[in-house]
Amino acid sequence: TLPMRVRMAADEPVDALMGRIQTDGFGAIEHSGLATTHILENAGTGRSRAQFDVLFILENYPLGPEFLTSKNLRIGSFASHERTNYKLTVVAIPGDRLTVRFSSMTGVVEPAWVSAFMGLFRTALHQVASGHRLVADVDGVDATELADLLVSSQNAPTVEAEHEDQQKFFEDFRGPVFVLDENARPCPVGVPGHIHVAADSVSDLPVDGEWGQWMAEGEIQPGFPSAHRHLYPTGDVGMWTSRDSIKLLD
């Protein structure tokens, strides 16, 4: 088992990224005899860190149709179903039509998160197949879903918070709330992001003192249609749990 680090640049063509990953993967085979602990120690990660963010396994069964029939036996079709000890398993089966199966450990992974991930995965595949050339263009966000979420954000969605200060802020502020990724793009349902609120000025927000100053310093311009001129970070991380509800995660 060989760990591989994949570095992606937003302006890199998708086909170039795929080719580079394939080339690097084949190039790493000559090191397959090394112990994983030895590789991690030399990479500077040490044993305390999780070995993999994502585990990818390629299983190739080199059997063409000519091997599936004989004089006395004919195999019409077959399917492979495997169970792993990983939280989420994604199996892609090539063929005339690509089949992708998702399975997760019951009670460990939220079904809503798996469903959201499936939606991102499906949309990302469609984007690649429809000619999105650059890595930055493949975000997995469906345009229709994005439009719906922007409407939901503008309509002062319900925000579920556990801490008292968070609860008070969102009780006092009944304006647009957005969940944005690192590039200030709206996150789809089930995907965590940074919470921002929209206003024409920080003075319109129910904050003062150091918190208000911090929010003013983080002011950004919305990169999508908005009724307000500015977006301000609240310092929270959250995600859409439905079309009209956001849950804070910290």
PDB file of C-alpha atoms in Angstrom:
ATOM      1  CA  THR A   1       0.000   0.000   0.000  1.00  0.00           C
ATOM      2  CA  LEU A   2       1.546   3.278  -1.136  1.00  0.00           C
ATOM      3  CA  PRO A   3       0.424   6.664   0.207  1.00  0.00           C
ATOM      4  CA  MET A   4       0.230   9.373  -2.450  1.00  0.00           C
ATOM      5  CA  ARG A   5      -0.014  13.115  -2.040  1.00  0.00           C
ATOM      6  CA  VAL A   6      -1.962  14.895  -4.755  1.00  0.00           C
ATOM      7  CA  ARG A   7      -1.393  18.617  -5.245  1.00  0.00           C
ATOM      8  CA  MET A   8      -3.975  20.433  -7.328  1.00  0.00           C
ATOM      9  CA  ALA A   9      -3.856  23.886  -8.860  1.00  0.00           C
ATOM     10  CA  ALA A  10      -7.065  25.716  -9.736  1.00  0.00           C
ATOM     11  CA  ASP A  11      -5.786  26.598 -13.211  1.00  0.00           C
ATOM     12  CA  GLU A  12      -4.629  23.053 -14.042  1.00  0.00           C
ATOM     13  CA  PRO A  13      -6.586  21.277 -16.792  1.00  0.00           C
ATOM     14  CA  VAL A  14      -8.548  18.283 -15.513  1.00  0.00           C
ATOM     15  CA  ASP A  15      -7.098  15.907 -18.104  1.00  0.00           C
ATOM     16  CA  ALA A  16      -3.560  17.002 -17.157  1.00  0.00           C
ATOM     17  CA  LEU A  17      -4.333  16.338 -13.472  1.00  0.00           C
ATOM     18  CA  MET A  18      -5.666  12.851 -14.261  1.00  0.00           C
ATOM     19  CA  GLY A  19      -2.620  12.073 -16.413  1.00  0.00           C
ATOM     20  CA  ARG A  20      -0.230  13.284 -13.714  1.00  0.00           C
ATOM     21  CA  ILE A  21      -1.905  11.167 -11.041  1.00  0.00           C
ATOM     22  CA  GLN A  22      -1.701   8.106 -13.271  1.00  0.00           C
ATOM     23  CA  THR A  23       1.967   8.734 -14.088  1.00  0.00           C
ATOM     24  CA  ASP A  24       2.865   9.296 -10.432  1.00  0.00           C
ATOM     25  CA  GLY A  25       0.984   6.165  -9.437  1.00  0.00           C
ATOM     26  CA  PHE A  26       2.873   3.978 -11.892  1.00  0.00           C
ATOM     27  CA  GLY A  27       6.140   5.636 -10.885  1.00  0.00           C
ATOM     28  CA  ALA A  28       5.535   4.781  -7.233  1.00  0.00           C
ATOM     29  CA  ILE A  29       5.189   1.061  -7.890  1.00  0.00           C
ATOM     30  CA  GLU A  30       8.960   0.564  -7.685  1.00  0.00           C
ATOM     31  CA  HIS A  31       8.737   1.580  -4.010  1.00  0.00           C
ATOM     32  CA  SER A  32       5.944  -0.849  -3.164  1.00  0.00           C
ATOM     33  CA  GLY A  33       8.314  -3.016  -1.126  1.00  0.00           C
ATOM     34  CA  LEU A  34       8.855  -0.299   1.485  1.00  0.00           C
ATOM     35  CA  ALA A  35       6.956  -0.496   4.776  1.00  0.00           C
ATOM     36  CA  THR A  36       4.267   2.190   5.110  1.00  0.00           C
ATOM     37  CA  THR A  37       5.696   3.295   8.483  1.00  0.00           C
ATOM     38  CA  HIS A  38       9.099   3.818   6.830  1.00  0.00           C
ATOM     39  CA  ILE A  39       7.546   5.956   4.087  1.00  0.00           C
ATOM     40  CA  LEU A  40       5.590   8.067   6.605  1.00  0.00           C
ATOM     41  CA  GLU A  41       8.625   8.652   8.808  1.00  0.00           C
ATOM     42  CA  ASN A  42      10.710   9.818   5.846  1.00  0.00           C
ATOM     43  CA  ALA A  43       7.842  12.038   4.673  1.00  0.00           C
ATOM     44  CA  GLY A  44       7.842  13.746   8.069  1.00  0.00           C
ATOM     45  CA  THR A  45       4.279  12.819   9.035  1.00  0.00           C
ATOM     46  CA  GLY A  46       5.214  10.427  11.855  1.00  0.00           C
ATOM     47  CA  ARG A  47       3.060   7.684  13.315  1.00  0.00           C
ATOM     48  CA  SER A  48       0.706   9.925  15.302  1.00  0.00           C
ATOM     49  CA  ARG A  49      -1.071  11.262  12.205  1.00  0.00           C
ATOM     50  CA  ALA A  50      -3.730   9.321  10.326  1.00  0.00           C
ATOM     51  CA  GLN A  51      -2.071   7.568   7.432  1.00  0.00           C
ATOM     52  CA  PHE A  52      -4.713   8.342   4.815  1.00  0.00           C
ATOM     53  CA  ASP A  53      -7.244  11.057   4.122  1.00  0.00           C
ATOM     54  CA  VAL A  54      -8.623   8.934   1.293  1.00  0.00           C
ATOM     55  CA  LEU A  55      -7.814   5.304   0.530  1.00  0.00           C
ATOM     56  CA  PHE A  56      -8.040   4.425  -3.160  1.00  0.00           C
ATOM     57  CA  ILE A  57      -7.863   0.795  -4.234  1.00  0.00           C
ATOM     58  CA  LEU A  58      -7.714  -0.241  -7.896  1.00  0.00           C
ATOM     59  CA  GLU A  59      -8.793  -3.824  -8.511  1.00  0.00           C
ATOM     60  CA  ASN A  60      -8.503  -4.935 -12.097  1.00  0.00           C
ATOM     61  CA  TYR A  61      -9.970  -8.259 -13.207  1.00  0.00           C
ATOM     62  CA  PRO A  62      -8.389  -8.886 -16.649  1.00  0.00           C
ATOM     63  CA  LEU A  63     -11.129 -11.127 -17.970  1.00  0.00           C
ATOM     64  CA  GLY A  64     -12.692 -10.331 -21.303  1.00  0.00           C
ATOM     65  CA  PRO A  65     -15.954 -11.822 -22.621  1.00  0.00           C
ATOM     66  CA  GLU A  66     -14.031 -14.630 -24.294  1.00  0.00           C
ATOM     67  CA  PHE A  67     -13.099 -16.012 -20.845  1.00  0.00           C
ATOM     68  CA  LEU A  68     -16.658 -16.029 -19.501  1.00  0.00           C
ATOM     69  CA  THR A  69     -18.011 -18.785 -21.711  1.00  0.00           C
ATOM     70  CA  SER A  70     -17.097 -22.390 -22.425  1.00  0.00           C
ATOM     71  CA  LYS A  71     -18.738 -25.431 -23.977  1.00  0.00           C
ATOM     72  CA  ASN A  72     -20.425 -26.379 -20.707  1.00  0.00           C
ATOM     73  CA  LEU A  73     -20.690 -23.093 -18.831  1.00  0.00           C
ATOM     74  CA  ARG A  74     -21.960 -19.643 -19.639  1.00  0.00           C
ATOM     75  CA  ILE A  75     -21.807 -16.666 -17.248  1.00  0.00           C
ATOM     76  CA  GLY A  76     -24.455 -14.115 -18.088  1.00  0.00           C
ATOM     77  CA  SER A  77     -23.456 -11.407 -15.621  1.00  0.00           C
ATOM     78  CA  PHE A  78     -21.755 -10.984 -12.284  1.00  0.00           C
ATOM     79  CA  ALA A  79     -21.446  -8.339  -9.581  1.00  0.00           C
ATOM     80  CA  SER A  80     -18.881  -7.710  -6.872  1.00  0.00           C
ATOM     81  CA  HIS A  81     -19.992  -6.557  -3.424  1.00  0.00           C
ATOM     82  CA  GLU A  82     -17.379  -5.935  -0.753  1.00  0.00           C
ATOM     83  CA  ARG A  83     -17.608  -4.703   2.805  1.00  0.00           C
ATOM     84  CA  THR A  84     -14.780  -2.717   4.401  1.00  0.00           C
ATOM     85  CA  ASN A  85     -14.023  -1.341   7.833  1.00  0.00           C
ATOM     86  CA  TYR A  86     -13.833   2.228   6.535  1.00  0.00           C
ATOM     87  CA  LYS A  87     -16.447   4.845   7.350  1.00  0.00           C
ATOM     88  CA  LEU A  88     -17.335   5.429   3.723  1.00  0.00           C
ATOM     89  CA  THR A  89     -16.627   3.215   0.729  1.00  0.00           C
ATOM     90  CA  VAL A  90     -17.078   4.294  -2.878  1.00  0.00           C
ATOM     91  CA  VAL A  91     -16.870   1.626  -5.576  1.00  0.00           C
ATOM     92  CA  ALA A  92     -16.684   2.652  -9.248  1.00  0.00           C
ATOM     93  CA  ILE A  93     -17.330  -0.063 -11.821  1.00  0.00           C
ATOM     94  CA  PRO A  94     -16.465   0.799 -15.443  1.00  0.00           C
ATOM     95  CA  GLY A  95     -18.419  -0.515 -18.382  1.00  0.00           C
ATOM     96  CA  ASP A  96     -20.754   0.705 -21.090  1.00  0.00           C
ATOM     97  CA  ARG A  97     -22.336   2.710 -18.278  1.00  0.00           C
ATOM     98  CA  LEU A  98     -20.344   3.804 -15.213  1.00  0.00           C
ATOM     99  CA  THR A  99     -21.743   2.392 -11.979  1.00  0.00           C
ATOM    100  CA  VAL A 100     -20.823   3.974  -8.649  1.00  0.00           C
ATOM    101  CA  ARG A 101     -21.873   2.461  -5.314  1.00  0.00           C
ATOM    102  CA  PHE A 102     -21.674   4.190  -1.935  1.00  0.00           C
ATOM    103  CA  SER A 103     -21.766   2.325   1.368  1.00  0.00           C
ATOM    104  CA  SER A 104     -21.170   3.601   4.897  1.00  0.00           C
ATOM    105  CA  MET A 105     -20.946   2.288   8.435  1.00  0.00           C
ATOM    106  CA  THR A 106     -24.297   2.549  10.196  1.00  0.00           C
ATOM    107  CA  GLY A 107     -24.238   4.933  13.151  1.00  0.00           C
ATOM    108  CA  VAL A 108     -20.823   6.345  12.204  1.00  0.00           C
ATOM    109  CA  VAL A 109     -21.603   8.448   9.128  1.00  0.00           C
ATOM    110  CA  GLU A 110     -24.712  10.614   8.860  1.00  0.00           C
ATOM    111  CA  PRO A 111     -26.928   9.430   5.959  1.00  0.00           C
ATOM    112  CA  ALA A 112     -27.572  13.071   5.044  1.00  0.00           C
ATOM    113  CA  TRP A 113     -23.816  13.635   4.602  1.00  0.00           C
ATOM    114  CA  VAL A 114     -23.497  10.546   2.384  1.00  0.00           C
ATOM    115  CA  SER A 115     -26.426  11.756   0.299  1.00  0.00           C
ATOM    116  CA  ALA A 116     -24.821  15.207  -0.056  1.00  0.00           C
ATOM    117  CA  PHE A 117     -21.498  13.640  -1.048  1.00  0.00           C
ATOM    118  CA  MET A 118     -23.222  11.492  -3.656  1.00  0.00           C
ATOM    119  CA  GLY A 119     -24.794  14.609  -5.141  1.00  0.00           C
ATOM    120  CA  LEU A 120     -21.429  16.393  -5.324  1.00  0.00           C
ATOM    121  CA  PHE A 121     -19.786  13.328  -6.862  1.00  0.00           C
ATOM    122  CA  ARG A 122     -22.503  12.956  -9.502  1.00  0.00           C
ATOM    123  CA  THR A 123     -22.429  16.622 -10.442  1.00  0.00           C
ATOM    124  CA  ALA A 124     -18.615  16.667 -10.596  1.00  0.00           C
ATOM    125  CA  LEU A 125     -18.657  13.718 -13.021  1.00  0.00           C
ATOM    126  CA  HIS A 126     -21.229  15.503 -15.191  1.00  0.00           C
ATOM    127  CA  GLN A 127     -19.085  18.649 -15.171  1.00  0.00           C
ATOM    128  CA  VAL A 128     -16.001  16.742 -16.311  1.00  0.00           C
ATOM    129  CA  ALA A 129     -17.975  14.870 -18.982  1.00  0.00           C
ATOM    130  CA  SER A 130     -19.568  18.082 -20.274  1.00  0.00           C
ATOM    131  CA  GLY A 131     -16.225  19.744 -20.929  1.00  0.00           C
ATOM    132  CA  HIS A 132     -15.266  21.715 -17.792  1.00  0.00           C
ATOM    133  CA  ARG A 133     -11.567  22.033 -18.528  1.00  0.00           C
ATOM    134  CA  LEU A 134     -10.002  23.467 -15.372  1.00  0.00           C
ATOM    135  CA  VAL A 135      -9.882  22.014 -11.864  1.00  0.00           C
ATOM    136  CA  ALA A 136     -11.445  25.217 -10.507  1.00  0.00           C
ATOM    137  CA  ASP A 137     -14.486  24.673 -12.751  1.00  0.00           C
ATOM    138  CA  VAL A 138     -15.252  21.260 -11.231  1.00  0.00           C
ATOM    139  CA  ASP A 139     -16.882  22.119  -7.899  1.00  0.00           C
ATOM    140  CA  GLY A 140     -19.676  19.553  -7.828  1.00  0.00           C
ATOM    141  CA  VAL A 141     -22.323  22.225  -7.289  1.00  0.00           C
ATOM    142  CA  ASP A 142     -25.431  21.987  -9.414  1.00  0.00           C
ATOM    143  CA  ALA A 143     -26.465  25.362 -10.842  1.00  0.00           C
ATOM    144  CA  THR A 144     -30.147  24.828 -10.002  1.00  0.00           C
ATOM    145  CA  GLU A 145     -29.334  23.821  -6.429  1.00  0.00           C
ATOM    146  CA  LEU A 146     -27.058  26.842  -6.092  1.00  0.00           C
ATOM    147  CA  ALA A 147     -29.846  29.180  -7.208  1.00  0.00           C
ATOM    148  CA  ASP A 148     -32.238  27.604  -4.687  1.00  0.00           C
ATOM    149  CA  LEU A 149     -29.705  27.983  -1.853  1.00  0.00           C
ATOM    150  CA  LEU A 150     -29.112  31.649  -2.681  1.00  0.00           C
ATOM    151  CA  VAL A 151     -32.857  32.237  -2.406  1.00  0.00           C
ATOM    152  CA  SER A 152     -32.913  30.355   0.918  1.00  0.00           C
ATOM    153  CA  SER A 153     -29.981  32.419   2.195  1.00  0.00           C
ATOM    154  CA  GLN A 154     -31.734  35.678   1.370  1.00  0.00           C
ATOM    155  CA  ASN A 155     -34.887  34.563   3.200  1.00  0.00           C
ATOM    156  CA  ALA A 156     -33.276  34.575   6.666  1.00  0.00           C
ATOM    157  CA  PRO A 157     -32.977  30.802   7.213  1.00  0.00           C
ATOM    158  CA  THR A 158     -33.311  29.183  10.629  1.00  0.00           C
ATOM    159  CA  VAL A 159     -29.908  28.758  12.307  1.00  0.00           C
ATOM    160  CA  GLU A 160     -29.515  25.965  14.867  1.00  0.00           C
ATOM    161  CA  ALA A 161     -26.880  26.914  17.472  1.00  0.00           C
ATOM    162  CA  GLU A 162     -25.779  25.325  20.748  1.00  0.00           C
ATOM    163  CA  HIS A 163     -23.879  28.178  22.387  1.00  0.00           C
ATOM    164  CA  GLU A 164     -25.735  31.039  24.039  1.00  0.00           C
ATOM    165  CA  ASP A 165     -23.840  33.825  22.264  1.00  0.00           C
ATOM    166  CA  GLN A 166     -24.525  32.214  18.878  1.00  0.00           C
ATOM    167  CA  GLN A 167     -28.200  31.801  19.697  1.00  0.00           C
ATOM    168  CA  LYS A 168     -28.524  35.445  20.743  1.00  0.00           C
ATOM    169  CA  PHE A 169     -26.798  36.732  17.599  1.00  0.00           C
ATOM    170  CA  PHE A 170     -29.056  34.831  15.214  1.00  0.00           C
ATOM    171  CA  GLU A 171     -32.149  35.678  17.229  1.00  0.00           C
ATOM    172  CA  ASP A 172     -31.319  39.381  16.922  1.00  0.00           C
ATOM    173  CA  PHE A 173     -30.151  39.163  13.297  1.00  0.00           C
ATOM    174  CA  ARG A 174     -32.904  38.163  10.908  1.00  0.00           C
ATOM    175  CA  GLY A 175     -31.158  38.830   7.613  1.00  0.00           C
ATOM    176  CA  PRO A 176     -29.440  36.791   4.890  1.00  0.00           C
ATOM    177  CA  VAL A 177     -27.103  34.007   6.084  1.00  0.00           C
ATOM    178  CA  PHE A 178     -24.676  32.171   3.784  1.00  0.00           C
ATOM    179  CA  VAL A 179     -22.513  29.051   4.069  1.00  0.00           C
ATOM    180  CA  LEU A 180     -19.373  29.660   1.982  1.00  0.00           C
ATOM    181  CA  ASP A 181     -16.309  27.601   1.084  1.00  0.00           C
ATOM    182  CA  GLU A 182     -12.686  28.756   1.163  1.00  0.00           C
ATOM    183  CA  ASN A 183     -13.205  30.620  -2.121  1.00  0.00           C
ATOM    184  CA  ALA A 184     -16.353  32.398  -0.866  1.00  0.00           C
ATOM    185  CA  ARG A 185     -18.627  30.220  -2.994  1.00  0.00           C
ATOM    186  CA  PRO A 186     -21.932  28.883  -1.589  1.00  0.00           C
ATOM    187  CA  CYS A 187     -21.732  25.347  -0.198  1.00  0.00           C
ATOM    188  CA  PRO A 188     -24.431  22.817  -1.117  1.00  0.00           C
ATOM    189  CA  VAL A 189     -26.607  21.025   1.429  1.00  0.00           C
ATOM    190  CA  GLY A 190     -24.611  18.789   3.773  1.00  0.00           C
ATOM    191  CA  VAL A 191     -21.216  20.392   3.072  1.00  0.00           C
ATOM    192  CA  PRO A 192     -19.619  22.389   5.942  1.00  0.00           C
ATOM    193  CA  GLY A 193     -18.478  25.939   5.311  1.00  0.00           C
ATOM    194  CA  HIS A 194     -17.877  29.320   6.909  1.00  0.00           C
ATOM    195  CA  ILE A 195     -20.926  31.285   8.034  1.00  0.00           C
ATOM    196  CA  HIS A 196     -21.322  34.793   6.624  1.00  0.00           C
ATOM    197  CA  VAL A 197     -24.119  37.300   7.079  1.00  0.00           C
ATOM    198  CA  ALA A 198     -25.079  39.998   4.593  1.00  0.00           C
ATOM    199  CA  ALA A 199     -25.499  43.682   5.398  1.00  0.00           C
ATOM    200  CA  ASP A 200     -24.751  47.101   3.931  1.00  0.00           C
ATOM    201  CA  SER A 201     -22.593  47.998   6.931  1.00  0.00           C
ATOM    202  CA  VAL A 202     -21.249  46.275  10.034  1.00  0.00           C
ATOM    203  CA  SER A 203     -23.249  48.832  12.027  1.00  0.00           C
ATOM    204  CA  ASP A 204     -26.391  47.033  10.812  1.00  0.00           C
ATOM    205  CA  LEU A 205     -25.346  43.893  12.703  1.00  0.00           C
ATOM    206  CA  PRO A 206     -26.175  43.183  16.379  1.00  0.00           C
ATOM    207  CA  VAL A 207     -22.495  43.296  17.395  1.00  0.00           C
ATOM    208  CA  ASP A 208     -20.128  45.830  18.900  1.00  0.00           C
ATOM    209  CA  GLY A 209     -16.671  46.069  20.407  1.00  0.00           C
ATOM    210  CA  GLU A 210     -13.917  43.681  19.350  1.00  0.00           C
ATOM    211  CA  TRP A 211     -16.280  41.230  17.683  1.00  0.00           C
ATOM    212  CA  GLY A 212     -17.748  43.955  15.500  1.00  0.00           C
ATOM    213  CA  GLN A 213     -14.272  45.190  14.601  1.00  0.00           C
ATOM    214  CA  TRP A 214     -13.167  41.648  13.709  1.00  0.00           C
ATOM    215  CA  MET A 215     -16.196  41.153  11.475  1.00  0.00           C
ATOM    216  CA  ALA A 216     -15.550  44.492   9.760  1.00  0.00           C
ATOM    217  CA  GLU A 217     -11.961  43.441   9.012  1.00  0.00           C
ATOM    218  CA  GLY A 218     -13.258  40.258   7.364  1.00  0.00           C
ATOM    219  CA  GLU A 219     -15.679  42.115   5.104  1.00  0.00           C
ATOM    220  CA  ILE A 220     -15.896  40.747   1.547  1.00  0.00           C
ATOM    221  CA  GLN A 221     -17.957  41.530  -1.521  1.00  0.00           C
ATOM    222  CA  PRO A 222     -20.509  38.895  -2.576  1.00  0.00           C
ATOM    223  CA  GLY A 223     -19.549  37.072  -5.766  1.00  0.00           C
ATOM    224  CA  PHE A 224     -23.220  36.357  -6.503  1.00  0.00           C
ATOM    225  CA  PRO A 225     -26.455  38.377  -6.628  1.00  0.00           C
ATOM    226  CA  SER A 226     -27.221  39.853  -3.211  1.00  0.00           C
ATOM    227  CA  ALA A 227     -29.517  42.536  -1.855  1.00  0.00           C
ATOM    228  CA  HIS A 228     -26.700  43.788   0.379  1.00  0.00           C
ATOM    229  CA  ARG A 229     -23.298  45.212  -0.456  1.00  0.00           C
ATOM    230  CA  HIS A 230     -21.136  43.228   1.973  1.00  0.00           C
ATOM    231  CA  LEU A 231     -20.693  39.831   3.600  1.00  0.00           C
ATOM    232  CA  TYR A 232     -19.312  39.507   7.133  1.00  0.00           C
ATOM    233  CA  PRO A 233     -17.881  36.347   8.749  1.00  0.00           C
ATOM    234  CA  THR A 234     -19.326  35.307  12.104  1.00  0.00           C
ATOM    235  CA  GLY A 235     -16.425  32.987  12.927  1.00  0.00           C
ATOM    236  CA  ASP A 236     -18.695  29.928  12.878  1.00  0.00           C
ATOM    237  CA  VAL A 237     -18.638  26.780  10.786  1.00  0.00           C
ATOM    238  CA  GLY A 238     -21.940  25.285   9.727  1.00  0.00           C
ATOM    239  CA  MET A 239     -23.849  23.541   6.965  1.00  0.00           C
ATOM    240  CA  TRP A 240     -27.247  23.443   5.377  1.00  0.00           C
ATOM    241  CA  THR A 241     -29.290  20.542   6.779  1.00  0.00           C
ATOM    242  CA  SER A 242     -32.307  21.342   4.606  1.00  0.00           C
ATOM    243  CA  ARG A 243     -33.423  24.044   2.197  1.00  0.00           C
ATOM    244  CA  ASP A 244     -34.360  26.416   5.014  1.00  0.00           C
ATOM    245  CA  SER A 245     -32.165  25.413   7.974  1.00  0.00           C
ATOM    246  CA  ILE A 246     -28.478  25.808   8.866  1.00  0.00           C
ATOM    247  CA  LYS A 247     -26.766  23.963  11.707  1.00  0.00           C
ATOM    248  CA  LEU A 248     -23.658  25.378  13.387  1.00  0.00           C
ATOM    249  CA  LEU A 249     -20.945  22.794  13.953  1.00  0.00           C
ATOM    250  CA  ASP A 250     -18.780  24.553  16.545  1.00  0.00           C
TER     251      ASP A 250
END
